[in-house]
Each structure stands twice: as C-alpha cells, then as structure tokens.
PDB file of C-alpha atoms in Angstrom:
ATOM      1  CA  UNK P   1       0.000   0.000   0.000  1.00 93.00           C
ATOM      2  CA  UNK P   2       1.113   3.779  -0.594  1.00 95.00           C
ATOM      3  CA  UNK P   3       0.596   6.117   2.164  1.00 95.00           C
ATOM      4  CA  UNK P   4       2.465   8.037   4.603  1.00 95.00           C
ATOM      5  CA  UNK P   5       4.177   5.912   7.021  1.00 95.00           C
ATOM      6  CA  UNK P   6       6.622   8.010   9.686  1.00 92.00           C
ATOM      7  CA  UNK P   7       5.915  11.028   8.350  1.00 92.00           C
ATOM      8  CA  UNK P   8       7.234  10.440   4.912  1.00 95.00           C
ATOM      9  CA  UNK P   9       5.570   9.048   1.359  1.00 96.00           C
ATOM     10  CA  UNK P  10       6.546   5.258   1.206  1.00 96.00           C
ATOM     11  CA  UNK P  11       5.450   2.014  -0.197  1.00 96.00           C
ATOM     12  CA  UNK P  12       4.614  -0.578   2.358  1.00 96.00           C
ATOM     13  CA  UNK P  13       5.247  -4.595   1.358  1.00 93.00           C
ATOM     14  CA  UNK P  14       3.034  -6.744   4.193  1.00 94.00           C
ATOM     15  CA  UNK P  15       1.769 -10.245   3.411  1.00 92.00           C
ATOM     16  CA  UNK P  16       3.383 -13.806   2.613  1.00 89.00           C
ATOM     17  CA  UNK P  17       5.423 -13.294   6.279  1.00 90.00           C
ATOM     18  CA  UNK P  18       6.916  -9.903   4.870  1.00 90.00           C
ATOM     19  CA  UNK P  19       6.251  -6.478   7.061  1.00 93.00           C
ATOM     20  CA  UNK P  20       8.111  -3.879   5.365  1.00 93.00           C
ATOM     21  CA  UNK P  21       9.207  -0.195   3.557  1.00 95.00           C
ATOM     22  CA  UNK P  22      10.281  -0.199   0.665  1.00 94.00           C
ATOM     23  CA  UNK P  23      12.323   2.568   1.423  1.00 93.00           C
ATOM     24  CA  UNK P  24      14.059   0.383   3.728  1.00 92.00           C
ATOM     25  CA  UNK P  25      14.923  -2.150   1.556  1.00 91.00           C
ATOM     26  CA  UNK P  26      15.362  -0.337  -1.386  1.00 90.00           C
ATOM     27  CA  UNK P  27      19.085  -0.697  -1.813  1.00 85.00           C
ATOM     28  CA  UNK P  28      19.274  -4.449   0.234  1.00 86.00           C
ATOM     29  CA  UNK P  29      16.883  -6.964  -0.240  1.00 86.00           C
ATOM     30  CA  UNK P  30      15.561  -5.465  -3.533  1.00 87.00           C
ATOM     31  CA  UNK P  31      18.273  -5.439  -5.276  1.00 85.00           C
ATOM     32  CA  UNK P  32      19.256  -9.022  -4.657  1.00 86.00           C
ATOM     33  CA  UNK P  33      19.619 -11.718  -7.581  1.00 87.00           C
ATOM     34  CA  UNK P  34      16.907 -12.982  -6.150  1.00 88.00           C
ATOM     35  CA  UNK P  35      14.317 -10.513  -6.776  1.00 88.00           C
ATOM     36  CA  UNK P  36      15.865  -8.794  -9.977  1.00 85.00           C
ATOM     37  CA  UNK P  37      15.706 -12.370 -11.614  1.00 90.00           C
ATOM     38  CA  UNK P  38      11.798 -12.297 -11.557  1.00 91.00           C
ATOM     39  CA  UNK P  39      11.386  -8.681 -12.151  1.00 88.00           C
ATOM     40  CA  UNK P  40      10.599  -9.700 -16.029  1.00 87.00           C
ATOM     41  CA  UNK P  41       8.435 -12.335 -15.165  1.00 91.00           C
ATOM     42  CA  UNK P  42       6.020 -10.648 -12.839  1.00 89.00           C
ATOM     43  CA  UNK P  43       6.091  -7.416 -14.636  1.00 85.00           C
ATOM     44  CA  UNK P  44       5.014  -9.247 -17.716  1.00 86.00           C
ATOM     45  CA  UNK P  45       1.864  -9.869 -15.750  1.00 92.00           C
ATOM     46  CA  UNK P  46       1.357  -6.845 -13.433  1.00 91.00           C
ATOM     47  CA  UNK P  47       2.719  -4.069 -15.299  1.00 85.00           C
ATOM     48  CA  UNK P  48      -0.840  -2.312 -15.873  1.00 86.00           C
ATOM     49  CA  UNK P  49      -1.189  -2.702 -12.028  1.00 90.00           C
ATOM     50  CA  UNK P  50       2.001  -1.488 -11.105  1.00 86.00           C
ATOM     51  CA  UNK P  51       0.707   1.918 -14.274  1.00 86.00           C
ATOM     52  CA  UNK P  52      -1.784   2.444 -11.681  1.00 89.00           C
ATOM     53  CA  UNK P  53      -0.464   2.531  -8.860  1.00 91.00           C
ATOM     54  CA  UNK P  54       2.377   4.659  -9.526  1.00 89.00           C
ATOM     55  CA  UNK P  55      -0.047   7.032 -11.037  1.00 89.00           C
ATOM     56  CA  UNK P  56      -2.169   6.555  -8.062  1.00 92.00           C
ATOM     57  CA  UNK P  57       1.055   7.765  -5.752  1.00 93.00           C
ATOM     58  CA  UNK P  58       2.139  10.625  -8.201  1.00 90.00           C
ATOM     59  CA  UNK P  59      -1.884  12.159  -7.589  1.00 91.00           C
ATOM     60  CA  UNK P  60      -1.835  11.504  -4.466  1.00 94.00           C
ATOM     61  CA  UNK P  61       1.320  13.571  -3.564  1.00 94.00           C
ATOM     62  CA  UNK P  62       0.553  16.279  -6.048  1.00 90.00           C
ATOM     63  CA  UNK P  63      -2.399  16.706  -4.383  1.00 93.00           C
ATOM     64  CA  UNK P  64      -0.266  17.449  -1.119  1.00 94.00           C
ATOM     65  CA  UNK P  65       1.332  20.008  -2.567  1.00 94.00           C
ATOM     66  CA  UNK P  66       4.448  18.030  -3.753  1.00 92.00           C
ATOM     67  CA  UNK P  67       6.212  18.114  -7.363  1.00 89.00           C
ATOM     68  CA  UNK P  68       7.143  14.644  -8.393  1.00 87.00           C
ATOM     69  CA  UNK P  69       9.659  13.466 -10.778  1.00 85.00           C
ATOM     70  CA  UNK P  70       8.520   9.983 -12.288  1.00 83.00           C
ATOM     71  CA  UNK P  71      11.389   7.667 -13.558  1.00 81.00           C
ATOM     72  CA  UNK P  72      10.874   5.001 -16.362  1.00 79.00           C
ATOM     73  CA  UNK P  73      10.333   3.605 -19.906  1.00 78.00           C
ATOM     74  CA  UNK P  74       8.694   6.502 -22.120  1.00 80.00           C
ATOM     75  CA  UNK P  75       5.923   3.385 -22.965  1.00 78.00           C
ATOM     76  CA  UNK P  76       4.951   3.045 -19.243  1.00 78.00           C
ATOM     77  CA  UNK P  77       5.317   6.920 -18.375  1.00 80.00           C
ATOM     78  CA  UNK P  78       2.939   7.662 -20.944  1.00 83.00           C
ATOM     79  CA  UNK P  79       0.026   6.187 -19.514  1.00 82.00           C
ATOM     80  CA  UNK P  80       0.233   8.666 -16.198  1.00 83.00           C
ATOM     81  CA  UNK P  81      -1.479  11.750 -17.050  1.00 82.00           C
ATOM     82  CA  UNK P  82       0.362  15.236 -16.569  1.00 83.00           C
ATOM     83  CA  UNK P  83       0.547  18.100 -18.966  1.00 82.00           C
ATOM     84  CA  UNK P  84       3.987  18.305 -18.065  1.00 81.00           C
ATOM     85  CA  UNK P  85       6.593  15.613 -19.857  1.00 81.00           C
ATOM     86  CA  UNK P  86      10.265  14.998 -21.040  1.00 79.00           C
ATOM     87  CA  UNK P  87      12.346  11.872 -22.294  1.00 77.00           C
ATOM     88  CA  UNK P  88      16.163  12.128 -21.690  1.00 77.00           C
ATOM     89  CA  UNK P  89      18.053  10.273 -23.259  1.00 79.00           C
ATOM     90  CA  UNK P  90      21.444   8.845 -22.769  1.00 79.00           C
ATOM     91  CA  UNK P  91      24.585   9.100 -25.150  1.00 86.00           C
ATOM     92  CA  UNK P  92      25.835   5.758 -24.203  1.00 88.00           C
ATOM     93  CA  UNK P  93      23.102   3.170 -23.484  1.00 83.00           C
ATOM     94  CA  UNK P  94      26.002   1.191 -21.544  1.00 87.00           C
ATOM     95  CA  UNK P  95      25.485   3.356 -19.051  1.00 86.00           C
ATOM     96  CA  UNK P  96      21.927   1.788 -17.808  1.00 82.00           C
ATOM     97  CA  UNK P  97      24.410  -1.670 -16.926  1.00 86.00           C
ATOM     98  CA  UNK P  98      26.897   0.077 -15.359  1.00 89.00           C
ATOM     99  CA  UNK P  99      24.198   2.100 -12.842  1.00 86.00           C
ATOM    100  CA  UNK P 100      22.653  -0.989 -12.192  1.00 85.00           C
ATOM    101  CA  UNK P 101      25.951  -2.853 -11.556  1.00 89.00           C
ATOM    102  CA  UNK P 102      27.223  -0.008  -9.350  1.00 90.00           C
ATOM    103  CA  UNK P 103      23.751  -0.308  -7.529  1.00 86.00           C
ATOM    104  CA  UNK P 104      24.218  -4.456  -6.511  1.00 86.00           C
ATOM    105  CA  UNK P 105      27.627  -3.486  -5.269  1.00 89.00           C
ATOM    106  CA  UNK P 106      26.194  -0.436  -3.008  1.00 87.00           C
ATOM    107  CA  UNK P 107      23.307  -3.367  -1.918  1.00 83.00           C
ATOM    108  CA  UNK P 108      26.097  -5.919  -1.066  1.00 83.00           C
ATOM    109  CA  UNK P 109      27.989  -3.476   1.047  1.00 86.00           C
ATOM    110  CA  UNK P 110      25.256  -1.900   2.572  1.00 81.00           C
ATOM    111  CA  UNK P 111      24.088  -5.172   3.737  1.00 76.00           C
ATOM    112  CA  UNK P 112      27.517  -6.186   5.370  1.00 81.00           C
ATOM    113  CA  UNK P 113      27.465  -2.999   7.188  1.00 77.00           C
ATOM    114  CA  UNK P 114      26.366  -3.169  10.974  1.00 63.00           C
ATOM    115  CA  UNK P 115      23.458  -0.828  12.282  1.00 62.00           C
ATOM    116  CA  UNK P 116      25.924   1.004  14.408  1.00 60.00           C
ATOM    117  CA  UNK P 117      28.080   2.120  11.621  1.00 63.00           C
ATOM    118  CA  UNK P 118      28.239   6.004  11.074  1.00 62.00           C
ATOM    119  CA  UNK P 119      27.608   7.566   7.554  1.00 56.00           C
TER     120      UNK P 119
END
C-alpha cells in the first residue's frame, strides 16, 4: 500500500510473512539476484497494475502540494497523465548496466554494514 508511514511518502510490502518499507529495503533486499531475476516475469503480468499505482502515488502527492519526478520507460510513463513531460536520453546506453551494476555493489555493502556504523 502507498501512504504516509513516519511522516514520509513510502510504499509498504506486508503479506506472505513480509512487514516492510520499501524505502528500507530499497538498496538491500531489492536489489538481490533474487528478486531482480523475476522482475521480467512478474512485470510481464502486473505491469498495468504497477501503471496504476504509480499514477495513483504521483496524484496523491501532487495533491499534497508536492512536485514529483517519475522515472521510467517513455511506454509506461505515458500512460500517467500530466501536462507536463520529457524523455532524456542517454549518449551511451552502456550506461543503464553500469548504474545498475554499481547499484548491486552499493546493496552488497550496505548489507555487510552493521546498524551502528556512522555515515
């Protein structure tokens, strides 16, 4: 569910044993092999859900007063409806592997770092 959850926007995972933020986990557990492995699969079933529900959160924030910035492929982006749009568009296309590689090693270290470690 979408909401505000300790005072902040946030997505909130609960059901098959799991209880948590995606905000949390965003760099950890949902980055892991063994979630990014069945991203195609289950996006080949929800995506119009998932459409929704990210246009559901963009409303819902604008209509707190909030400018969002909505990340994605221009084929799913189009279906959210704002008169306000751009593509950008990257010289090198390597650079969408490289991102996400750099991403799974900021995941791995983050998740060998203790709690009490500063920033």
């Amino acid at each position: 569910s979408f909401g505000k959850f300790n005072g902040k926007y946030d997505t909130k995972i609960k059901g098959l044993g799991l209880d948590m933020l995606v905000s949390e986990v965003q760099n950890t557990e949902l980055k892991a092999p063994k979630v990014s492995k069945n991203i195609p699969t289950v996006a080949e079933v929800t995506q119009g859900e998932v459409i929704l529900f990210a246009a559901d959160a963009v409303e819902t924030m604008g209509k707190d007063g909030l400018f969002v910035l909505l990340e994605g492929r221009e084929q799913t982006v189009n279906y959210v409806r704002t008169p306000y749009r751009f593509t950008l568009v990257l010289s090198d296309e390597s650079l969408i592997g490289k991102r996400r590689a750099a991403q799974r090693v900021m995941a791995a270290t983050l998740s060998k770092l203790s709690e009490n470690a500063s920033d």
